Tab-separated table of C-alpha atoms and ligand atoms in Angstrom:
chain	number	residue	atom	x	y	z
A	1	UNK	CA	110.330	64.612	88.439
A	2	UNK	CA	109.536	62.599	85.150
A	3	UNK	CA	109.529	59.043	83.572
A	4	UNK	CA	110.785	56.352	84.831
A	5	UNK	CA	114.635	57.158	85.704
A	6	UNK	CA	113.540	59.317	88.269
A	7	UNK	CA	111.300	57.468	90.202
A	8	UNK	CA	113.181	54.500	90.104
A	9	UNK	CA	115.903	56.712	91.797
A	10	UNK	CA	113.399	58.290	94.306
A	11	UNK	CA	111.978	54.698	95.028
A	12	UNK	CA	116.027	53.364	95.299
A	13	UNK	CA	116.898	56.283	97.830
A	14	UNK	CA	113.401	55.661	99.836
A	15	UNK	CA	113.241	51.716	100.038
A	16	UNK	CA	116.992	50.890	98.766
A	17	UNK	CA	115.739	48.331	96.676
A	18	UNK	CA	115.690	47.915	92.604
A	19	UNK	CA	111.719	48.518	91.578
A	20	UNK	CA	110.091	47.520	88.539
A	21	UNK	CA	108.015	50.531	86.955
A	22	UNK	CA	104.604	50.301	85.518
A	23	UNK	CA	102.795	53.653	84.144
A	24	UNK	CA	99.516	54.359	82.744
A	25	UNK	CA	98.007	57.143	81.379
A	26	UNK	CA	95.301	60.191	81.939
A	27	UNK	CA	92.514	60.396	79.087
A	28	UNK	CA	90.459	62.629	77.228
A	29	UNK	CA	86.971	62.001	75.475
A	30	UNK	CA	86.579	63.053	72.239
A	31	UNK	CA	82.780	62.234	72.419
A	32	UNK	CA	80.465	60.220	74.305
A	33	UNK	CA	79.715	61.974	77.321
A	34	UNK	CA	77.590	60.093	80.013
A	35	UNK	CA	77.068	57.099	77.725
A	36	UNK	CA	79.072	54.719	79.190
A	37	UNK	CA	76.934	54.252	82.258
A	38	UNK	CA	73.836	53.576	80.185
A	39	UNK	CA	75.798	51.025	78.402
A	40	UNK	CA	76.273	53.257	75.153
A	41	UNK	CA	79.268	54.514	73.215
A	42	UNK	CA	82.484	56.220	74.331
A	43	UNK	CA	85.397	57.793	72.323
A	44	UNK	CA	88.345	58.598	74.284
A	45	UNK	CA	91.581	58.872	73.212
A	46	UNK	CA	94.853	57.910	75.971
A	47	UNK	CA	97.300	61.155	77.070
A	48	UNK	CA	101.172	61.362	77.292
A	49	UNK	CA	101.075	62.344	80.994
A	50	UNK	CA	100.892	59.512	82.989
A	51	UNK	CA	100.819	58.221	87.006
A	52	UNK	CA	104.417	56.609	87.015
A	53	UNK	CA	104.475	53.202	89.657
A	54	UNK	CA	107.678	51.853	91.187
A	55	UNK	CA	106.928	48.946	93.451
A	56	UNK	CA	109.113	45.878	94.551
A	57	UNK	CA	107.980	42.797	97.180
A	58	UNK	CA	108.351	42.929	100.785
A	59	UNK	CA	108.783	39.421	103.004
A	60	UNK	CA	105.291	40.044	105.105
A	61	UNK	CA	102.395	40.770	103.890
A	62	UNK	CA	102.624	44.728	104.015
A	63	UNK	CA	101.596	47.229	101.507
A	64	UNK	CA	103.433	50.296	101.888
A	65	UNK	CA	102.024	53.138	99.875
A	66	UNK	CA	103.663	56.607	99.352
A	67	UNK	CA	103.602	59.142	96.852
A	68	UNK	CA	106.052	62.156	96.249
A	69	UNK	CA	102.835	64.212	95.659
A	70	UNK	CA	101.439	63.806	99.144
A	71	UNK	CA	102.782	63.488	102.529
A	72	UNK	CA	101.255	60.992	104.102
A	73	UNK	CA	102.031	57.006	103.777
A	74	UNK	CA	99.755	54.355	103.673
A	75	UNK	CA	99.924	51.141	105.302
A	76	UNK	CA	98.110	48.464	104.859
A	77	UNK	CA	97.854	44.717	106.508
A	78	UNK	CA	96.356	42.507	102.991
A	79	UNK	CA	95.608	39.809	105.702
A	80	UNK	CA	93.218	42.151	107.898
A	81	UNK	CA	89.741	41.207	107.462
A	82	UNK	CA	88.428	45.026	108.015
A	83	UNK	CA	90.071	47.593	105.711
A	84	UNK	CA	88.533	51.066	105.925
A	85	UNK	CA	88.646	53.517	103.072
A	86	UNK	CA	90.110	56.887	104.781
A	87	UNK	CA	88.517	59.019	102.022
A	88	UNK	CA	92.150	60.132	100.583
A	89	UNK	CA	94.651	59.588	97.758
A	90	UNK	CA	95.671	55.999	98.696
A	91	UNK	CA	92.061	54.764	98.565
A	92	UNK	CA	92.610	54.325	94.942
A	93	UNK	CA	95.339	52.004	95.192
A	94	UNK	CA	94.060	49.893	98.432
A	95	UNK	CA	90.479	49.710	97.075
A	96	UNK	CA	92.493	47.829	93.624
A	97	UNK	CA	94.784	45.893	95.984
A	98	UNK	CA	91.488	44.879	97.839
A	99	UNK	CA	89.678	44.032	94.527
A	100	UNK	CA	92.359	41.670	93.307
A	101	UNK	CA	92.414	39.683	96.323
A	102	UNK	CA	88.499	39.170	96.389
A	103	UNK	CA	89.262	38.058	92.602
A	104	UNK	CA	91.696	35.653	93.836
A	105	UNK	CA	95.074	37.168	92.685
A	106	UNK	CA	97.277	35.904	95.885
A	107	UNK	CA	98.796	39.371	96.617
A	108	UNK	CA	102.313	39.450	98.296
A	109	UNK	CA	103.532	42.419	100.619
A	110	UNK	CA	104.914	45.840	98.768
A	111	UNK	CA	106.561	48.868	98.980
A	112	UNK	CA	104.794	51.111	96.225
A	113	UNK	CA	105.843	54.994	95.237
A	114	UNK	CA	103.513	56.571	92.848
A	115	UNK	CA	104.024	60.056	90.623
A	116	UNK	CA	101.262	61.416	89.566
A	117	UNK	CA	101.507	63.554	86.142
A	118	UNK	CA	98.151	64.151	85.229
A	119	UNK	CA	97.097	66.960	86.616
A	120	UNK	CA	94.188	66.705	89.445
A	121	UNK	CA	90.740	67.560	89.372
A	122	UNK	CA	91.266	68.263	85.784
A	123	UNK	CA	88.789	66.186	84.155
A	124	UNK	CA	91.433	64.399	82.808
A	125	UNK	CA	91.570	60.509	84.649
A	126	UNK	CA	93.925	61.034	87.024
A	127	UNK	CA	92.672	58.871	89.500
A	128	UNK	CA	91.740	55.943	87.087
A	129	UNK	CA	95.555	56.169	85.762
A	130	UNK	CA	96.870	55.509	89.648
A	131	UNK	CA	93.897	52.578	89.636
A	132	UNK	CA	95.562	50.979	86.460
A	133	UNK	CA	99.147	51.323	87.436
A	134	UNK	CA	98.433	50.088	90.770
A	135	UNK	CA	95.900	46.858	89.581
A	136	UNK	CA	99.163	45.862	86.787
A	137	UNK	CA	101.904	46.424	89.200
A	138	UNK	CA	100.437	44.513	92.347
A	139	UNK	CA	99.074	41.730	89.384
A	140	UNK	CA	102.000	40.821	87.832
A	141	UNK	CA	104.299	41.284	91.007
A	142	UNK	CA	101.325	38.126	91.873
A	143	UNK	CA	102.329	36.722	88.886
A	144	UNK	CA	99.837	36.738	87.241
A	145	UNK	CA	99.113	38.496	84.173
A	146	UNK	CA	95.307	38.996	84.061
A	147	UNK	CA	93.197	40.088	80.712
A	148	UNK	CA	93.153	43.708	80.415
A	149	UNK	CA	89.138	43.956	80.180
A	150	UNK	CA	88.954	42.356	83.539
A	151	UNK	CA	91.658	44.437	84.833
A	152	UNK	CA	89.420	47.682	83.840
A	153	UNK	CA	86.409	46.103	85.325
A	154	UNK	CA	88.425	45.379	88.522
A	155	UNK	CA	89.572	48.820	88.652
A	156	UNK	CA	86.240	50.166	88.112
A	157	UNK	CA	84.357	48.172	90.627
A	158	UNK	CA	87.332	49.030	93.326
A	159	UNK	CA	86.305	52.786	92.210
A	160	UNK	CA	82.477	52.744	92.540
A	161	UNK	CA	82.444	50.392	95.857
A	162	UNK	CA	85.834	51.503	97.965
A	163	UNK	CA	86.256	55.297	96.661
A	164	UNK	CA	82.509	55.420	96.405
A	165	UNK	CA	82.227	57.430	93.070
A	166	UNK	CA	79.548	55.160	90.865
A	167	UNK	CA	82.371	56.193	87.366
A	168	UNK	CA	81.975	53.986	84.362
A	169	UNK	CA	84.236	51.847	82.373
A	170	UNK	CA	85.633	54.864	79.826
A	171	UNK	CA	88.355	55.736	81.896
A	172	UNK	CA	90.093	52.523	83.353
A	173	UNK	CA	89.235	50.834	79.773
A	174	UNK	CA	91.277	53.654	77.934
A	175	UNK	CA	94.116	54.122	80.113
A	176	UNK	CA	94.455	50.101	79.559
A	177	UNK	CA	94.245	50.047	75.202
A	178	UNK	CA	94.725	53.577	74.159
A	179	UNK	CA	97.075	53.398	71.156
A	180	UNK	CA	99.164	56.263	70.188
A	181	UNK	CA	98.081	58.558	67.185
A	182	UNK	CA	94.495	56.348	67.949
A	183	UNK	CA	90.916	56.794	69.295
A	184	UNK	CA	89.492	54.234	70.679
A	185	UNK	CA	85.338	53.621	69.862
A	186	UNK	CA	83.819	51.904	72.557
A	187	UNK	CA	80.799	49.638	72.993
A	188	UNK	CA	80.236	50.257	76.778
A	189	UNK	CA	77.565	47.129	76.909
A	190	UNK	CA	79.958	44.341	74.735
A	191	UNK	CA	83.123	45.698	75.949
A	192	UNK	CA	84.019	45.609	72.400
A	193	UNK	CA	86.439	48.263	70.785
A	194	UNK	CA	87.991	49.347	67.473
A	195	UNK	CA	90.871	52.158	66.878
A	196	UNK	CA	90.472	55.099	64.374
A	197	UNK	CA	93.005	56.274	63.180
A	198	UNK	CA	93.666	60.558	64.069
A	199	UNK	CA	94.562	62.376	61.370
A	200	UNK	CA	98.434	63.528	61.633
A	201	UNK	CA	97.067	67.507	60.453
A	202	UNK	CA	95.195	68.499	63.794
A	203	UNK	CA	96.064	68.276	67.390
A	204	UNK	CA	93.492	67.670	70.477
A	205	UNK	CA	94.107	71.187	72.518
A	206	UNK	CA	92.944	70.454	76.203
A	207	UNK	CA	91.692	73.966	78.078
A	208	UNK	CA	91.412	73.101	82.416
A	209	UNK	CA	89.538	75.644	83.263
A	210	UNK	CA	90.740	75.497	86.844
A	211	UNK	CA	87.351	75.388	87.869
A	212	UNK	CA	86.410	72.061	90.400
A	213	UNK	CA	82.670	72.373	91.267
A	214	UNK	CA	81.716	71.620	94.954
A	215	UNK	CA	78.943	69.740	93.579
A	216	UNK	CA	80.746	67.305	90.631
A	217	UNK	CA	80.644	63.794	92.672
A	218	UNK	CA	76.812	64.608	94.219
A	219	UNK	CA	75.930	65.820	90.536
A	220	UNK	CA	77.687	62.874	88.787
A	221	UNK	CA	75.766	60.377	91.106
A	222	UNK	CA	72.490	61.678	90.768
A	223	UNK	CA	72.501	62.136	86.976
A	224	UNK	CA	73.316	58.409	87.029
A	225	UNK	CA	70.511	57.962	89.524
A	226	UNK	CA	68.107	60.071	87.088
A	227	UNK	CA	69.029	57.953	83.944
A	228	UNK	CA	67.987	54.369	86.003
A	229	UNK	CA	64.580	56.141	86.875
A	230	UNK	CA	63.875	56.685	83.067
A	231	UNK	CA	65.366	53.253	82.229
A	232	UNK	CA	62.767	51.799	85.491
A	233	UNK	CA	59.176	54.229	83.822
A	234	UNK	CA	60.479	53.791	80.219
A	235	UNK	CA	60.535	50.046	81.526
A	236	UNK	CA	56.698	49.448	81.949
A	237	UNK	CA	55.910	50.780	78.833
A	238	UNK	CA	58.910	49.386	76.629
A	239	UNK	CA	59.491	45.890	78.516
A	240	UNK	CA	62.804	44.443	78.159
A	241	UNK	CA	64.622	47.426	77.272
A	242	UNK	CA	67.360	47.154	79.909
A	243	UNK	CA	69.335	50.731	79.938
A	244	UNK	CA	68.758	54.041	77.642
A	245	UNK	CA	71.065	51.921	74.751
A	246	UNK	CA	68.045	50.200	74.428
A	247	UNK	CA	65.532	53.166	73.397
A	248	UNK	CA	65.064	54.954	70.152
A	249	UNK	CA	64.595	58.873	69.861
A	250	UNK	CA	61.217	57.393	68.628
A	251	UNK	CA	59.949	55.539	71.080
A	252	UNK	CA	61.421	58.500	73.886
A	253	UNK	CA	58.814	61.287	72.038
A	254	UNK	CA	55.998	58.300	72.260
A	255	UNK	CA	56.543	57.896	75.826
A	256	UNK	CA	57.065	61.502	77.004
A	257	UNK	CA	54.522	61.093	78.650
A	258	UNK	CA	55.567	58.732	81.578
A	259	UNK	CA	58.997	61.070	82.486
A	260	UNK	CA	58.976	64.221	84.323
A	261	UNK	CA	60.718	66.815	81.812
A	262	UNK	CA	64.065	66.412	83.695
A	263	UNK	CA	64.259	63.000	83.031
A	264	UNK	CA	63.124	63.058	79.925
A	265	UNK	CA	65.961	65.945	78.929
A	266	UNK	CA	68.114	63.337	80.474
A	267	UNK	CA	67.472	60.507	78.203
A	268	UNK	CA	67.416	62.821	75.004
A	269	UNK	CA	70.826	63.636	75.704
A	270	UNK	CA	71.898	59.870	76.488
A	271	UNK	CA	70.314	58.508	73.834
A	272	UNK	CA	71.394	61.180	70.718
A	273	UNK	CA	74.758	61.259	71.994
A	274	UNK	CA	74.952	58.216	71.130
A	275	UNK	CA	74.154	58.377	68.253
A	276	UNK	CA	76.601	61.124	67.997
A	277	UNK	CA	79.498	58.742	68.540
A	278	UNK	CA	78.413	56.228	65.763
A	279	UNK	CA	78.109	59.498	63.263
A	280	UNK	CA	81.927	61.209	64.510
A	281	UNK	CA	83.374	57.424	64.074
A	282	UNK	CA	82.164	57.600	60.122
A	283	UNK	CA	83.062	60.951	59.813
A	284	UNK	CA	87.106	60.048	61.388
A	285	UNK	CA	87.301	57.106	59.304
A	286	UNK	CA	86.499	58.979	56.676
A	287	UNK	CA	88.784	61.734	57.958
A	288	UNK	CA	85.868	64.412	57.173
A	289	UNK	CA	86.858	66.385	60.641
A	290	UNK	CA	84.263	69.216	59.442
A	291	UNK	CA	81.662	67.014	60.051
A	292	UNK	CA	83.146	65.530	63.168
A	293	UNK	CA	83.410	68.647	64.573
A	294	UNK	CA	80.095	69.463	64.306
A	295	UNK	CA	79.255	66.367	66.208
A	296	UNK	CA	81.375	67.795	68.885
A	297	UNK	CA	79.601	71.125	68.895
A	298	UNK	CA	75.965	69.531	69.237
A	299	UNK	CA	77.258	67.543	72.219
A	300	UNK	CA	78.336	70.355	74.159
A	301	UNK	CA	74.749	71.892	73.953
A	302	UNK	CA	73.291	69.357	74.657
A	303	UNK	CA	75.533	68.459	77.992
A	304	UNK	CA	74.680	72.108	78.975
A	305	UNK	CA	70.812	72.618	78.143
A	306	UNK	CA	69.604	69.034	78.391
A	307	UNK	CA	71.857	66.897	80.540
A	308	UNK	CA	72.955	70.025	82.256
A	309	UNK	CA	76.477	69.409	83.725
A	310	UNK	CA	78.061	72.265	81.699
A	311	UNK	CA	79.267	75.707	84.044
A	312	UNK	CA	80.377	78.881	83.049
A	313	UNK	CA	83.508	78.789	82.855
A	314	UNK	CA	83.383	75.495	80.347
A	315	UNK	CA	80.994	77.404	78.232
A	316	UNK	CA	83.074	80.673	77.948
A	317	UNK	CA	85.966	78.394	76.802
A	318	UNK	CA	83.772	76.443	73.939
A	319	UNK	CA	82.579	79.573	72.793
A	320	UNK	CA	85.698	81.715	72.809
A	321	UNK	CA	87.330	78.247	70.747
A	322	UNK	CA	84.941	78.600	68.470
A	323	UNK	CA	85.840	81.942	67.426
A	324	UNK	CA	89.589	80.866	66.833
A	325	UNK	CA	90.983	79.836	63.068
A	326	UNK	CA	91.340	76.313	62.694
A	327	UNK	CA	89.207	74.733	65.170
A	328	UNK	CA	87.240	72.311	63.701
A	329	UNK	CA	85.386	71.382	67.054
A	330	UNK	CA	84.831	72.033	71.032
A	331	UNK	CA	83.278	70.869	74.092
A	332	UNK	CA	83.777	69.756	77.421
A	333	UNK	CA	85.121	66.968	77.995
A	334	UNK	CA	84.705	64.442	81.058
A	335	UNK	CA	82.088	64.622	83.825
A	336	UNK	CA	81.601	68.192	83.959
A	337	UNK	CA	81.033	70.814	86.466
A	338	UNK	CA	84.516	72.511	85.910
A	339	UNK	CA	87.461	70.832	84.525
A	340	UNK	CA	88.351	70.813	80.837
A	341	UNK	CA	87.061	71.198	77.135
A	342	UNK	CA	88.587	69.147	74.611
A	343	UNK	CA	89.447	71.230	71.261
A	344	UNK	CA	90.207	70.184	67.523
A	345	UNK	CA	92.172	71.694	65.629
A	346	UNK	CA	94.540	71.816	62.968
A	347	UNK	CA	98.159	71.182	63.915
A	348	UNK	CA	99.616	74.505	62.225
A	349	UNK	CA	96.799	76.469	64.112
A	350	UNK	CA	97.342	74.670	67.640
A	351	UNK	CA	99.678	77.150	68.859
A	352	UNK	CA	98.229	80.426	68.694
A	353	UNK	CA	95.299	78.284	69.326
A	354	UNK	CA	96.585	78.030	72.749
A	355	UNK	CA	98.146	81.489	73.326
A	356	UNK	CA	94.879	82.860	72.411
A	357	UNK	CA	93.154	81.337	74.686
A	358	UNK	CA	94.789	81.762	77.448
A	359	UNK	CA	94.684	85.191	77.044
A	360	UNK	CA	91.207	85.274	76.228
A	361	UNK	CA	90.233	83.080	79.597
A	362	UNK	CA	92.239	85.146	81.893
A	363	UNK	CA	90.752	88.491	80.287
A	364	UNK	CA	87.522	87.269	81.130
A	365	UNK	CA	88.183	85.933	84.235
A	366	UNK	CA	91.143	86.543	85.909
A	367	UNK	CA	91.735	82.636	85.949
A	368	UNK	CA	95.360	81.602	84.411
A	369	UNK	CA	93.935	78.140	82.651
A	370	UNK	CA	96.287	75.292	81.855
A	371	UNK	CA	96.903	74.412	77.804
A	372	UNK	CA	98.205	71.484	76.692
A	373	UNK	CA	98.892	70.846	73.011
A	374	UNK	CA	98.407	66.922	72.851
A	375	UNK	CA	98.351	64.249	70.462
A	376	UNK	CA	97.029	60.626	71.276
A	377	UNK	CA	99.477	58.341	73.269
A	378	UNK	CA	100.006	54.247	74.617
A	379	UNK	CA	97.939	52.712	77.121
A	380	UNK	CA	99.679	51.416	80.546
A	381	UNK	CA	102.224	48.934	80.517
A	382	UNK	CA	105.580	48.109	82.555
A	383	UNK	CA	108.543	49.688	81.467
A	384	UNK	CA	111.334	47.206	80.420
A	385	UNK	CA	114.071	47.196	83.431
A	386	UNK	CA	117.001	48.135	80.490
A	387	UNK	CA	115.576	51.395	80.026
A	388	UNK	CA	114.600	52.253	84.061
A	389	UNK	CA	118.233	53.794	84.120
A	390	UNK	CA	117.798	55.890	80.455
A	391	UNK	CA	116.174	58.965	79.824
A	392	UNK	CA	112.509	58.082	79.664
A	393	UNK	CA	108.560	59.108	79.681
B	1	GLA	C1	83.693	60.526	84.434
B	1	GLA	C2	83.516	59.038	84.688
B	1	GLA	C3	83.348	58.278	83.376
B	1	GLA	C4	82.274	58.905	82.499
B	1	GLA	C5	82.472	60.422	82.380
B	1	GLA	C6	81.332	61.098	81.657
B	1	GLA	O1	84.904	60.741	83.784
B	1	GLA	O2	84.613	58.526	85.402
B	1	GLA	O3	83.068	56.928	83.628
B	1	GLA	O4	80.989	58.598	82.975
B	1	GLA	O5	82.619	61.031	83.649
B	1	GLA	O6	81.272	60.694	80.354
């Protein structure tokens, strides 16, 4: 099933009621890896697969929560003082529903279906694109028709407290204002942004490695845990300074001294990638994708030897991708631990690009990886009712 004609048909059959349909979008982070926790600089870009929302009210005060991907339904009483995350899909959307309530949205009953297009445990947002469909849908169903950085934050906060994964704002912030043909340049700290334009000649190549690491969410957590211990030492020497943002690769190498050597490869990474991000924004404006590239390069290396969140299998893929014609740049792209890289390249090379790797990855591993040939798409939104019986998505 795609778009919206189809699960406005599913949700029809299921609930035999006319839904409105909302969908927003999986990402992919063209630089700016574990910055946006320690309130630094992100640039992700919004993907044409998307988690697809039909939803229309019920008279109690109900949520009813299914999705063609899994079997099970949710239910959910919004009036029940204890509701208990069951550690599964629909925690995403009841930990949002919950979130808007405690911000004083006055939530009415529902009957939601959700289709989920980007694919799982990819790397690629999926579960911050159900978060965003779910936090629009149940908002303006309200009503209401909140600002969109509050809507991220909501999303985020329902996320690190509900689901209990302690993400940053990059995900739910992008799947809200991506921008087709755009990246967007992110000031994790102001919540300020600014698009850059991608050049029409190259396409971003995304390479799932298939690989999910046992260990991402523990590994994610802690690295965020290791970063507020250097803010908390750097702290005593450096008063004021209030995240890694705050530090210059200066004043880290005076005050090596105070961090063990893990934490201080830690902050090295936070603190020149971001740097990273401000140099790859000059280098896209000026469309000088050479030089972006090798921003992109010096980020993976230093996500595998210093921050250390690389694997195998995303390492095999950089370096095979560098070895390909027209590639301008590689890495991996998200959390790490498995997933995806992100690739560069130019549009008349993106092809065999892809073929090649495939082959390449499976050779070496036996692994069939997923490709996808992708090119920046529009943030969530509803879909207008005229065109939920067209050809859509
Ligand atoms: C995950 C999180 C994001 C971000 C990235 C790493 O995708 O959800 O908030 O921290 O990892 O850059």
């Amino acid at each position: 099933m795609r778009g919206s004609t189809s699960i406005a048909e599913q949700f029809r059959a299921k609930f035999g009621a006319n839904p409105r349909v909302y969908r927003a979008p999986g990402r992919v982070n063209l630089i700016g890896e574990h910055t946006d926790y320690n309130e630094g600089y992100v640039m992700p870009v919004a993907l044409g697969f998307y988690c697809w929302l039909a939803i229309s009210p019920r008279d109690d005060q109900k949520l009813v929560i299914s999705s063609d991907g899994f079997s099970d339904t949710a239910e959910v009483e919004l009036d029940s003082p204890e509701i208990h995350p069951r550690k599964t899909w629909s925690d995403y959307p009841v930990g949002v529903a919950l979130e808007l309530k405690r911000a004083g949205v006055p939530l009415r009953g529902a009957n939601l279906l959700i289709h989920g297009e980007v694919p799982m445990g990819a790397g690629l947002s999926s579960s911050a694109a159900i978060e965003v469909a779910t936090a629009l849908a149940l908002a303006e169903q309200s009503g209401h028709s909140p600002d969109r950085v509050q809507l991220a934050l909501l999303c985020q906060k329902a996320e690190n407290e509900f689901v209990g994964a302690r993400c940053g704002i990059m995900d739910q912030f992008i799947s809200l204002h991506g921008r087709k043909n755009h990246a967007l340049l992110l000031d994790c700290r102001a919540l300020d942004f600014e698009l850059v334009a991608i050049p029409e000649c190259v396409r971003l190549v995304i390479c799932n490695t298939m690989v999910k690491h046992e260990h991402a969410s523990s590994g994610y957590n802690q690295r965020r845990a290791e970063c507020e211990e250097a803010v908390q030492r750097l702290a005593k020497v450096l008063p004021g300074i209030r995240s890694l943002r705050d530090v210059t690769l200066d004043q880290l190498d005076l005050h090596r001294g105070t961090l063990s050597e893990v934490l201080y490869k830690r902050a090295l990474h936070v603190i020149a990638e971001n740097a990273r991000v401000l140099g790859a924004t000059e280098a896209l404006r000026a469309e000088d994708l050479e030089r972006f590239g090798k921003r992109m390069a010096e980020s993976h290396s230093s996500l595998r030897d210093l921050y250390e969140v690389s694997c195998v299998e995303l390492d095999l893929m950089v370096d095979q991708a560098n070895r390909q014609e027209g590639v301008y740049g590689a890495r991996m792209t998200g959390g790490g631990f498995g997933g995806s890289t992100i690739n560069l390249v130019e549009s008349r090379f993106a092809d065999a690009f892809a073929e090649n790797m495939a082959r390449g990855y499976e050779k070496e591993t036996g692994i069939v990886p997923q490709i996808y040939i992708c090119a920046p798409a529009e943030g969530a939104g509803a879909i207008r009712s005229s065109s939920v019986g067209e050809k859509s998505g």
